[in-house]
Coordinates of C-alpha atoms in Angstrom, one line a residue:
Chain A
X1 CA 4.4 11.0 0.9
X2 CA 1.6 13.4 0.3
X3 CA 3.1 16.6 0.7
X4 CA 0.6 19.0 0.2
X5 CA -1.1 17.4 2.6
X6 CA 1.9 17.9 5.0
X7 CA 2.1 21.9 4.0
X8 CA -1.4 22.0 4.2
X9 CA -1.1 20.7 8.5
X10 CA 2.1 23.0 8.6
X11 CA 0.3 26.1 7.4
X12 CA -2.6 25.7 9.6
X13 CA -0.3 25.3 12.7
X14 CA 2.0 27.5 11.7
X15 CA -1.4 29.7 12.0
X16 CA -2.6 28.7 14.7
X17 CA 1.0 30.0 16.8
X18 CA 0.2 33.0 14.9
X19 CA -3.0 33.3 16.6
X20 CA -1.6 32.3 20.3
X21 CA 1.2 35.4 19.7
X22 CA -2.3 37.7 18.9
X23 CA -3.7 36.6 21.5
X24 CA -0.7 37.0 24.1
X25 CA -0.9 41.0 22.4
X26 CA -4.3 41.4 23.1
X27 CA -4.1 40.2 26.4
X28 CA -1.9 42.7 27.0
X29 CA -3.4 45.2 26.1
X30 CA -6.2 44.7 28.1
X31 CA -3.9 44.3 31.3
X32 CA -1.9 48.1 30.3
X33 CA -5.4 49.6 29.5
X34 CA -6.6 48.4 32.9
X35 CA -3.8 49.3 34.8
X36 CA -2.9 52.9 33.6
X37 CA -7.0 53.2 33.0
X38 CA -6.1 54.0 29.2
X39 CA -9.4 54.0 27.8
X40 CA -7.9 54.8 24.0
X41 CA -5.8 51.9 24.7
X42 CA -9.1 49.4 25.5
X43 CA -10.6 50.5 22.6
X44 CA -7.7 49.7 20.4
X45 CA -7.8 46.0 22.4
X46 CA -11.7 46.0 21.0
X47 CA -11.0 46.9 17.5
X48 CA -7.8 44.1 17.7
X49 CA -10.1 41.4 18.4
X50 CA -11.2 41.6 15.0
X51 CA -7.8 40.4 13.6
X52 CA -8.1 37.6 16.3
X53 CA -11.8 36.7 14.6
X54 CA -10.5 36.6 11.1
X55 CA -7.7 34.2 11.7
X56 CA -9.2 31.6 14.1
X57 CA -12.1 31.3 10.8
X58 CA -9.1 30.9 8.2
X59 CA -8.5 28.5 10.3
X60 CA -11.5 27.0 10.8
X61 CA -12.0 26.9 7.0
X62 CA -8.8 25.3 6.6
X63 CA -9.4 22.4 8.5
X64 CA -12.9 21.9 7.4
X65 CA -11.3 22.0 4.1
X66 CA -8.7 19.7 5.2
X67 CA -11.4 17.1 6.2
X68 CA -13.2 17.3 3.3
X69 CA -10.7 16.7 1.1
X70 CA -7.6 14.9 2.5
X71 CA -9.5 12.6 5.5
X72 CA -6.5 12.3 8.0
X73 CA -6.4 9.6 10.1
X74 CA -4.0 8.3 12.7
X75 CA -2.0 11.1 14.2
X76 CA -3.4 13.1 11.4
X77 CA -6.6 13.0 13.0
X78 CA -5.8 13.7 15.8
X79 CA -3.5 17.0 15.4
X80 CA -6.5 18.3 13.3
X81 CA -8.9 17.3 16.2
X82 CA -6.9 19.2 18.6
X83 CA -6.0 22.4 16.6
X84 CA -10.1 22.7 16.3
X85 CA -10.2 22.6 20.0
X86 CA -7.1 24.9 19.9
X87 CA -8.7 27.5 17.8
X88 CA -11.5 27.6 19.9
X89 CA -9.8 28.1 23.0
X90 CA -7.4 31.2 21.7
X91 CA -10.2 32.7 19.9
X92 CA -12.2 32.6 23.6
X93 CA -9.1 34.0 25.4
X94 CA -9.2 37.0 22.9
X95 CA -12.8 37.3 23.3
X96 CA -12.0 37.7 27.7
X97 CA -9.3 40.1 27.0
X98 CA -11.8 42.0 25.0
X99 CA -14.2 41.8 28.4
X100 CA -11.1 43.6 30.3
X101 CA -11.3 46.0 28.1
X102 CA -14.8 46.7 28.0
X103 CA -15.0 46.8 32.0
X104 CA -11.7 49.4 31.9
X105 CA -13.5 51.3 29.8
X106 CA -16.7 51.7 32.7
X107 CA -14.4 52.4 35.7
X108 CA -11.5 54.5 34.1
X109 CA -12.5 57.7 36.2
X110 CA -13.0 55.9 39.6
X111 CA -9.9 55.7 41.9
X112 CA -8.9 51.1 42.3
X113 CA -7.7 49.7 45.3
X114 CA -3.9 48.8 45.1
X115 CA -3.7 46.2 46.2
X116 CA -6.6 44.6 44.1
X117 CA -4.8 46.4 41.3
X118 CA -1.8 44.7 41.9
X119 CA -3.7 40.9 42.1
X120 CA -5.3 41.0 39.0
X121 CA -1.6 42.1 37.4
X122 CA -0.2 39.5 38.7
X123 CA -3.2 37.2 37.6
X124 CA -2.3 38.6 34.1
X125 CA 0.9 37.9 34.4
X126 CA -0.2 34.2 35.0
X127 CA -2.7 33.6 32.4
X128 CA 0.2 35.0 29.9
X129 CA 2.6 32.8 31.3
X130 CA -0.1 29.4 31.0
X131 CA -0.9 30.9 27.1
X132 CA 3.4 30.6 26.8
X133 CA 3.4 27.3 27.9
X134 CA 0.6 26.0 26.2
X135 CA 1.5 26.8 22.9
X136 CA 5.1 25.8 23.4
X137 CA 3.8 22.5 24.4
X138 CA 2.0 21.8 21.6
X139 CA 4.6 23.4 19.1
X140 CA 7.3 21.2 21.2
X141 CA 4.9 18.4 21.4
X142 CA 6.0 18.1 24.9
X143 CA 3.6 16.3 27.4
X144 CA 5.3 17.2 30.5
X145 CA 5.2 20.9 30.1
X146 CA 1.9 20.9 29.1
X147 CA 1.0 19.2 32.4
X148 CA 2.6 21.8 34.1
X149 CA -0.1 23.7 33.4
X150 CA -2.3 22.6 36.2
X151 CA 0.2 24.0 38.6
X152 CA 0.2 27.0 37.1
X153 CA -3.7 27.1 37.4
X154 CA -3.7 26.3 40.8
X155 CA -1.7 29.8 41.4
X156 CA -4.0 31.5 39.0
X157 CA -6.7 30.4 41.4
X158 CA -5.7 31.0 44.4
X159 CA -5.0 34.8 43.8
X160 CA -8.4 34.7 42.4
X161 CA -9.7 33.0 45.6
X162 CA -7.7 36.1 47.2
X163 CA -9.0 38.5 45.7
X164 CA -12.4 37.6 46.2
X165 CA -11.8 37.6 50.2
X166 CA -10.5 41.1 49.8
X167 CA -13.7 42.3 47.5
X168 CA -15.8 41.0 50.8
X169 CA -13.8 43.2 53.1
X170 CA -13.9 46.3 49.9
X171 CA -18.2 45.8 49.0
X172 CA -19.2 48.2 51.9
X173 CA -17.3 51.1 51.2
X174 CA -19.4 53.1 48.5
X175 CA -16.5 55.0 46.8
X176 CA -15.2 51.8 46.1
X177 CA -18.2 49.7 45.1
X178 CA -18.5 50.2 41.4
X179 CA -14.8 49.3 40.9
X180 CA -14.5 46.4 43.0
X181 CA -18.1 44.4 41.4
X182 CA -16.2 45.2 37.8
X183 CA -13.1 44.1 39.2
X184 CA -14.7 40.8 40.1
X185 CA -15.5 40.2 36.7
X186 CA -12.0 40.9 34.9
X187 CA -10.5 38.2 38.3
X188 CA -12.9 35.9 37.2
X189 CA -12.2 36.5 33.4
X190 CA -8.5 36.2 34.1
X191 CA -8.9 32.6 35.9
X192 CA -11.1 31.2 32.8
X193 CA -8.3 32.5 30.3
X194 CA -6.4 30.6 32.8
X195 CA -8.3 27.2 32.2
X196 CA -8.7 27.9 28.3
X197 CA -5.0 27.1 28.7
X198 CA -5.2 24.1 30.7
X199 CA -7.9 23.1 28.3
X200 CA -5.3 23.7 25.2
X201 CA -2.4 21.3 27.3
X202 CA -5.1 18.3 27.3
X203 CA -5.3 18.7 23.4
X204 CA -1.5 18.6 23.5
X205 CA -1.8 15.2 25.6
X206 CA -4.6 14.1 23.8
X207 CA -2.4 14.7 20.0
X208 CA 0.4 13.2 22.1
X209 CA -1.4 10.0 23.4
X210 CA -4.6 9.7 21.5
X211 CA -6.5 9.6 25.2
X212 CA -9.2 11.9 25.9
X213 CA -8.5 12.7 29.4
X214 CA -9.1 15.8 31.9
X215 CA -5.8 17.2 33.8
X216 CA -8.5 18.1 36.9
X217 CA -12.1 17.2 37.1
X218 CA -13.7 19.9 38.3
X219 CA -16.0 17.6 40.1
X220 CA -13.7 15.5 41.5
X221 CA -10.7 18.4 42.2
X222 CA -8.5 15.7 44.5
X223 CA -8.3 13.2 41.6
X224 CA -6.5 15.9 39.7
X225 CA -2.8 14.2 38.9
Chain B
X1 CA -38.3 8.1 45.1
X2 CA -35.5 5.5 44.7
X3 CA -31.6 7.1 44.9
X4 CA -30.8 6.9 40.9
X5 CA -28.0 4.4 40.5
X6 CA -24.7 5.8 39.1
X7 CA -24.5 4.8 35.4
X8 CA -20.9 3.1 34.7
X9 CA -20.0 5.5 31.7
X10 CA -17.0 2.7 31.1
X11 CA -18.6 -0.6 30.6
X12 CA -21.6 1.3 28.6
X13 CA -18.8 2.4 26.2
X14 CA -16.2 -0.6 26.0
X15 CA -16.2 -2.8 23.0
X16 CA -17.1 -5.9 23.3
X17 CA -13.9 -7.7 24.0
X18 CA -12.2 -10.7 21.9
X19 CA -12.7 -13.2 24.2
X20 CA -16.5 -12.1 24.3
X21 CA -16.6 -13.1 20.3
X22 CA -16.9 -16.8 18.6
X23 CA -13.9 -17.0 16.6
X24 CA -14.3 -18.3 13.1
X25 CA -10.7 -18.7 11.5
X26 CA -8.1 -19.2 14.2
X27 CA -5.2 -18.7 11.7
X28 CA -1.2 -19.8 12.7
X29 CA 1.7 -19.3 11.6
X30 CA 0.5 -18.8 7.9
X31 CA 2.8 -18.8 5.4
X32 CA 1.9 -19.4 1.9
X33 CA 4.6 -19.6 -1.0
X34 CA 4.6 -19.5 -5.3
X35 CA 7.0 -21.7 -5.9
X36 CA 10.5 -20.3 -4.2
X37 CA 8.5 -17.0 -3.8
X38 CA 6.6 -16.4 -0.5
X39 CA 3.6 -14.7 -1.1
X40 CA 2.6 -13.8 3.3
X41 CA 4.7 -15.4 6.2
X42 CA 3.8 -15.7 10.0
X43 CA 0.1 -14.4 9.8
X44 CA -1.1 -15.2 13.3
X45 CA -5.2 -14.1 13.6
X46 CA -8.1 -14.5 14.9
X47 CA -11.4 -13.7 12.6
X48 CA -14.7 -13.0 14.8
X49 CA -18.4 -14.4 14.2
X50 CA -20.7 -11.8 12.3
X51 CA -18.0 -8.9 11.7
X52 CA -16.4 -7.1 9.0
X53 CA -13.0 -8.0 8.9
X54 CA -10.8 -5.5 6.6
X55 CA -7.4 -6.7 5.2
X56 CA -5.6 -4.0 3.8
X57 CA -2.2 -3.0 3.2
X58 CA -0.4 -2.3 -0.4
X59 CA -0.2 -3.7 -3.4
X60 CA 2.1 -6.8 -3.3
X61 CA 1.7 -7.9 0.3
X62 CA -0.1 -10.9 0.3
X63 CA -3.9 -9.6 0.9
X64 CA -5.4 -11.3 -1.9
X65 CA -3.2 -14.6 -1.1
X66 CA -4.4 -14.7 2.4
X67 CA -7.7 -14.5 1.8
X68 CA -7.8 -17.3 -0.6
X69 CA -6.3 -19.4 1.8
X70 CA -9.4 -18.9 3.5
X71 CA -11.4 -21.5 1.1
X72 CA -8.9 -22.9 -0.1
X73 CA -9.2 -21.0 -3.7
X74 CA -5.1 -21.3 -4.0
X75 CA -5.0 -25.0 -4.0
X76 CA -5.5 -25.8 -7.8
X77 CA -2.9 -22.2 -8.6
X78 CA 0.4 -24.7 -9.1
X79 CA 3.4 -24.1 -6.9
X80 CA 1.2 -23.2 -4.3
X81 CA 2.2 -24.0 -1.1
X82 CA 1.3 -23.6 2.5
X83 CA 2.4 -24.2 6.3
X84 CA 0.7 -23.4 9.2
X85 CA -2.6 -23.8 10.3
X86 CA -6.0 -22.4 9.9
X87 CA -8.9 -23.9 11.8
X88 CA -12.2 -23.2 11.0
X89 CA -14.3 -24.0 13.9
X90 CA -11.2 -25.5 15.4
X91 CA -11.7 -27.8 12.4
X92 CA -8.2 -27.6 10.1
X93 CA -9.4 -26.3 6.8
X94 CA -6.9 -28.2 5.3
X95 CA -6.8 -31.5 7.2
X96 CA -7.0 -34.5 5.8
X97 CA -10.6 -35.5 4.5
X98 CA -11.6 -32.2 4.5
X99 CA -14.4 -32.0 1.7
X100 CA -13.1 -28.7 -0.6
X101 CA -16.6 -28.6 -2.1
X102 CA -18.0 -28.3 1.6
X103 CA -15.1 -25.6 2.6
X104 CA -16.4 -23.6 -0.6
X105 CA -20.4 -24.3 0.5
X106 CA -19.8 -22.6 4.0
X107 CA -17.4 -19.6 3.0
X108 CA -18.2 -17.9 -0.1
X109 CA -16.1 -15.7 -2.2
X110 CA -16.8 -12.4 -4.3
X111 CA -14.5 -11.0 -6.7
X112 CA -13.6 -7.7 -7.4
X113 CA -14.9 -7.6 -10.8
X114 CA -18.5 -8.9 -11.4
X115 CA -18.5 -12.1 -13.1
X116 CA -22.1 -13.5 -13.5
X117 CA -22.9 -16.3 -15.9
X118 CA -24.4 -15.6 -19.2
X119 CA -27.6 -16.7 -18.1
X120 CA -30.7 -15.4 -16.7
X121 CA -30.9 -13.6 -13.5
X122 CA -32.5 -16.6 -12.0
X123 CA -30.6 -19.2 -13.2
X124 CA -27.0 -17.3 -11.7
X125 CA -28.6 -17.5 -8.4
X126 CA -30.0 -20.7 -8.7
X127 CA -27.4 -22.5 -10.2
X128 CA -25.0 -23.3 -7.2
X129 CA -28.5 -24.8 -5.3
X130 CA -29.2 -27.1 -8.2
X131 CA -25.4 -28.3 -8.3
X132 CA -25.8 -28.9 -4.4
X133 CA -29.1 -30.7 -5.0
X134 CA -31.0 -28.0 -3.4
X135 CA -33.6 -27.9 -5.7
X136 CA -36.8 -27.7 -3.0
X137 CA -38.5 -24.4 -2.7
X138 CA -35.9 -23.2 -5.3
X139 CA -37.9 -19.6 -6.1
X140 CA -38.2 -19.4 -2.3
X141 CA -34.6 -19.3 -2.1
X142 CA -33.8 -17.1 -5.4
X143 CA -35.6 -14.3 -4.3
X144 CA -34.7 -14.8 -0.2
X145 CA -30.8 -14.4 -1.6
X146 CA -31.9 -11.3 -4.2
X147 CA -33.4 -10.0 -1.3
X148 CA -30.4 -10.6 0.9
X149 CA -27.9 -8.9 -1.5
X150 CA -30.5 -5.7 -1.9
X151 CA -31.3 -6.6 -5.5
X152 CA -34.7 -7.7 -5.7
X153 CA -36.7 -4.8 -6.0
X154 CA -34.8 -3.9 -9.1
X155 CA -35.1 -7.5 -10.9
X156 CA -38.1 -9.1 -9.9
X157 CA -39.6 -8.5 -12.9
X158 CA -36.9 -9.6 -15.3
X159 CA -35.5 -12.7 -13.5
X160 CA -36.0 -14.3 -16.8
X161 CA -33.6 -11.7 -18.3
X162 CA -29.9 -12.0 -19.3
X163 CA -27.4 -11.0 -16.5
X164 CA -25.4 -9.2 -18.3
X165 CA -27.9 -6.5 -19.1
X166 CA -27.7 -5.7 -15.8
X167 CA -25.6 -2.4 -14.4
X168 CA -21.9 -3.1 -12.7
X169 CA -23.2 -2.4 -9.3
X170 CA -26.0 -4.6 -9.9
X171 CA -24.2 -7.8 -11.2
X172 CA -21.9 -7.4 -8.0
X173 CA -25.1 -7.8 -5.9
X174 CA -25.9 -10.7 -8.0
X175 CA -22.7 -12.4 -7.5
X176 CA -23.3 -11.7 -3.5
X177 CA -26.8 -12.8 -4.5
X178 CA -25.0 -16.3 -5.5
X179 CA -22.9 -16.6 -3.2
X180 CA -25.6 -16.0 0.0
X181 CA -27.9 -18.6 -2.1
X182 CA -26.4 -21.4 -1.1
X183 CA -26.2 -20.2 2.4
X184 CA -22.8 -20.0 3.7
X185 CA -21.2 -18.6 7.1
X186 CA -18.4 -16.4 5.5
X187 CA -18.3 -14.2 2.6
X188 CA -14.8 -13.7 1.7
X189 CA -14.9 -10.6 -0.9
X190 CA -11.6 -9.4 -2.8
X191 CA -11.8 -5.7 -3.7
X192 CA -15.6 -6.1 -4.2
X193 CA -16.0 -2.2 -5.2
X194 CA -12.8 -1.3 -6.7
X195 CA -14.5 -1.7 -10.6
X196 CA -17.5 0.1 -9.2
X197 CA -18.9 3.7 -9.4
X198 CA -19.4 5.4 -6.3
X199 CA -22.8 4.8 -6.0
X200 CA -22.6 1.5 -6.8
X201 CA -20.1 0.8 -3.8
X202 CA -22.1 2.9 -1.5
X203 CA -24.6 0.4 -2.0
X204 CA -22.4 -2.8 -1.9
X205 CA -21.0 -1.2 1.3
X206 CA -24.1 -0.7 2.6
X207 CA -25.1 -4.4 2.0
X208 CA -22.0 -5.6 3.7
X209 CA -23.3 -3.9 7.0
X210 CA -26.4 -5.8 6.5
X211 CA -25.3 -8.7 5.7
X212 CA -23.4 -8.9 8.8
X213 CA -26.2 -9.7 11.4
X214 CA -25.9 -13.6 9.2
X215 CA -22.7 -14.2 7.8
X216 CA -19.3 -13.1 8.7
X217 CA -17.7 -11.2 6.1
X218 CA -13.6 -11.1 5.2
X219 CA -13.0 -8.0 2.8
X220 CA -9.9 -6.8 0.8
X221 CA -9.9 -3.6 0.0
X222 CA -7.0 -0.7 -1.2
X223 CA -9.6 2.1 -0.2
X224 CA -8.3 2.4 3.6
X225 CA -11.4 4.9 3.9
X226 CA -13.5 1.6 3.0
X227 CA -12.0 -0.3 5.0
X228 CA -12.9 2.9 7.8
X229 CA -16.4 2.8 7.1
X230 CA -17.4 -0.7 6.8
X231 CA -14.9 -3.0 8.9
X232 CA -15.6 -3.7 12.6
X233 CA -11.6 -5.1 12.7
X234 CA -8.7 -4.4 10.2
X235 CA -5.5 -6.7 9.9
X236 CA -2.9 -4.2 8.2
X237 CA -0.4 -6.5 6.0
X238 CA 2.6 -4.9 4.4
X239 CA 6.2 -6.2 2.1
X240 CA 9.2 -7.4 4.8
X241 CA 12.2 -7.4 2.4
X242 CA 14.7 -9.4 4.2
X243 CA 18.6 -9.0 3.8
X244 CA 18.7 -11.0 0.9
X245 CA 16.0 -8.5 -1.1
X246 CA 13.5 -11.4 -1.0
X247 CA 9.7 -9.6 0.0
X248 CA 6.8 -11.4 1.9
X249 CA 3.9 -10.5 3.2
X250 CA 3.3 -9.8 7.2
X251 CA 0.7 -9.0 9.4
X252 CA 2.1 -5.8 10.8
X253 CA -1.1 -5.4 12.9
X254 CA -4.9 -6.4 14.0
X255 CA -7.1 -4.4 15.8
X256 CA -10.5 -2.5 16.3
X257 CA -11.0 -0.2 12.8
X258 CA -11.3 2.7 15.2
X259 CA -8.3 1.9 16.8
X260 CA -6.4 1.7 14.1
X261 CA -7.3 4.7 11.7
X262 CA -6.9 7.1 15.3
X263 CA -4.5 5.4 17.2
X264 CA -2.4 2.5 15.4
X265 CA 0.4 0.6 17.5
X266 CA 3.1 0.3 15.1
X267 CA 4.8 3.3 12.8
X268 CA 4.6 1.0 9.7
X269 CA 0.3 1.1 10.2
X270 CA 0.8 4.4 10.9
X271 CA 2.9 5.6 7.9
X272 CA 0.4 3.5 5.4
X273 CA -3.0 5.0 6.7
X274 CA -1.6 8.5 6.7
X275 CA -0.1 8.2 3.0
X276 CA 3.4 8.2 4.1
X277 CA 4.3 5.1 3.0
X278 CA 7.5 4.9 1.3

């Protein structure tokens, strides 16, 4: 039994959660700084990224050292494989919440739409709820709930597909303008966070199976299973 | 312009399937015993034409022992003693008026430490040729099996020199060197790197994937990350200790290399590759 090895997997996971829960804080951030239009607050979001940054490298240093030194195979292999793809994904989702912020900070003295508002909460909401599950799938090694997660970005989609149809009836009016091309930007940001989740749920079934597969092709969306 | 056809991403990518592949040893139902002890049991396997097979598995389960069986190299050990079949060519290797010489002429063996004559250069290579009466265009084939096994560049000059001056890497080459001279199909080789220096196995690992594209190879190896690197398909063996204590040898299971250092079948393959074994 090589147990340093074994510490050596557990740490790096055990990191890798820690980077998910930063994540989860940033995020929402970024959704209380956009909703009470708390510029101090975005700023904050911006500086916090930086935690986010120094982590996911530990991390990537850990399993580049990992590779180097202890060559996993087998299921080994693939848990490393799939926290590198891991990494990637939370560091990206910090990196979006980090684009909420920014945008906050350019519209915090014009007057949102409520009901846009209240979409891109509830898209928040969402993309939180797909980071949950994600990571509890792959701490849980649990296949099923990770393919939940293409349900979940189904709903993520269709508010974002909602909100767009309301931004066509919102682009005329001028007061609203600014707000509502910004706002585009965070729905869209929100539904990528959104698919960095799903993304995170294949590496689960990939650890889990050892098949590289898609949950959807975006290509082919009625193959999805 | 004409409609581009849509490229089938699947059969680009699929290995080339068993079936595909000439089979060289058809081995069943091996089991080979020392005296009352039984070295591997129940080995069923099928080795391909002009691959690198990999046996590995740890110390004590029968490796070594099967691959002997392969030319016969335990028949003169006494006690020895085997049941089952293995066919070469569909021919049974042990069959009655089988010609052990000729088994030995077709598959070759290398050992894991480097055991050249105390002669010449030339005269190890050339001395299995001459035994075999294959004395026509004997320099011809001296430096064709130098060259095969990578060496000649560094000898061709001193082929009238003693063997043993030559570096460990190097007089490993020169047993493969001896072994390709007399042209065979297989090259059994037990732990061929495991008294060699990094570079030197580098190099012998290298040859191995050369050497390929003529003869089919059969290695044994404890490095699992050799094994990795240079084996198209690996037959994991471990110890089955049955209820009365007494060990053997199994093939636990055969597959693809890649296959089996991402994805093995069975938790005992898995356990050995990943160091938790025992």
């Amino acid at each position: 039994m090589r147990v340093s090895f074994q510490e050596e997997l557990d740490q790096l996971e055990a990191s890798l959660q820690e980077e998910g829960a930063l994540v989860l804080r940033v995020l929402r951030g970024a959704l209380n700084a956009l909703e009470q239009r708390d510029v101090e607050l975005a700023d904050e979001v911006i500086a916090f990224d930086d935690d986010v940054d120094r982590l996911y490298l530990q991390i990537e240093l850990g399993i580049q050292t990992l590779l180097a030194r202890q060559t996993p195979v087998a299921t080994d292999l693939r848990l490393v494989l799939a926290m590198l793809h891991i990494n990637l994904h939370l560091e990206r989702m910090a990196d979006y919440a980090v684009t909420i912020a920014k945008l906050t900070k350019l519209v915090a003295d014009v007057e949102p739409d409520p009901p846009l508002q209240q979409s891109l909460q509830e898209m928040g909401e969402r993309a939180e709820e797909m980071i949950r599950v994600a990571l509890d799938s792959f701490a849980d090694r649990d296949l099923d709930r990770a393919e939940t997660l293409v349900e979940l970005d189904e709903l993520i989609d269709r508010t974002n597909r909602r909100f767009v149809e309301r931004v066509v009836e919102l682009v005329a009016e001028p007061e609203l303008r600014e707000w509502v091309l910004r706002m585009v930007l965070v729905s869209r940001t929100l539904e990528r966070i959104g698919d960095h989740a799903v993304d995170i749920g294949e590496q689960v079934a990939y650890l889990l199976t050892a098949e590289f597969r898609e949950f959807t092709d975006a290509s082919h969306p009625e193959e999805h299973v | 312009m004409a409609p581009m056809r849509p490229v089938d991403v699947a059969a680009q990518t699929e290995p080339s399937t068993p079936q595909s592949r000439e089979t060289v040893f058809d081995i069943q139902g091996l089991k080979a015993s020392y005296g009352s002890n039984v070295a591997v049991k129940g080995v069923d396997l099928e080795i391909y034409r002009n691959l690198v097979t990999a046996v590995i598995g740890p110390s004590g389960c029968g490796k070594s022992t099967f691959i002997r069986c392969l030319n016969r190299m335990n028949d003169e050990v006494p006690g020895f003693r085997q049941e089952g079949k293995i066919l070469y060519h569909g021919i049974d290797l042990y069959g009655d008026g089988v010609d052990q010489i000729e088994v030995r002429r077709r598959i070759g063996m290398v050992f894991q430490r480097p055991n050249p004559f105390p002669k010449t250069i030339y005269d190890n290579v050339a001395w299995a040729p001459r035994i075999l009466g294959l004395k026509k265009d004997l320099d011809e084939r001296v430096e064709k099996a130098l060259k095969g096994a990578a060496l000649w560049d560094e000898v061709k000059d001193r082929l009238k020199k003693s063997a043993l001056a030559l570096s460990g890497g190097q007089q490993q080459r020169l047993c493969i060197a001896r072994a390709i001279a007399i042209e065979p199909e297989v090259l059994l080789l037990d732990e061929p790197a495991s008294a060699l220096d990094p570079i030197a196995t580098a190099s012998i690992e290298e040859l191995m994937h050369d050497l390929k594209t003529d003869y089919t190879l059969v290695i044994v190896t404890h490095n699992m990350q050799q094994a990795a690197r240079v084996a198209d398909r690996t037959a994991f063996f471990s110890l089955d200790v049955d209820e009365s204590g007494q060990g053997a040898g199994v093939l636990v299971e055969y597959d693809e290399t890649g296959k089996l250092f991402t994805a093995p079948s069975d938790k005992r393959t898995e356990d050995y590759v990943t160091g938790r074994f025992g």
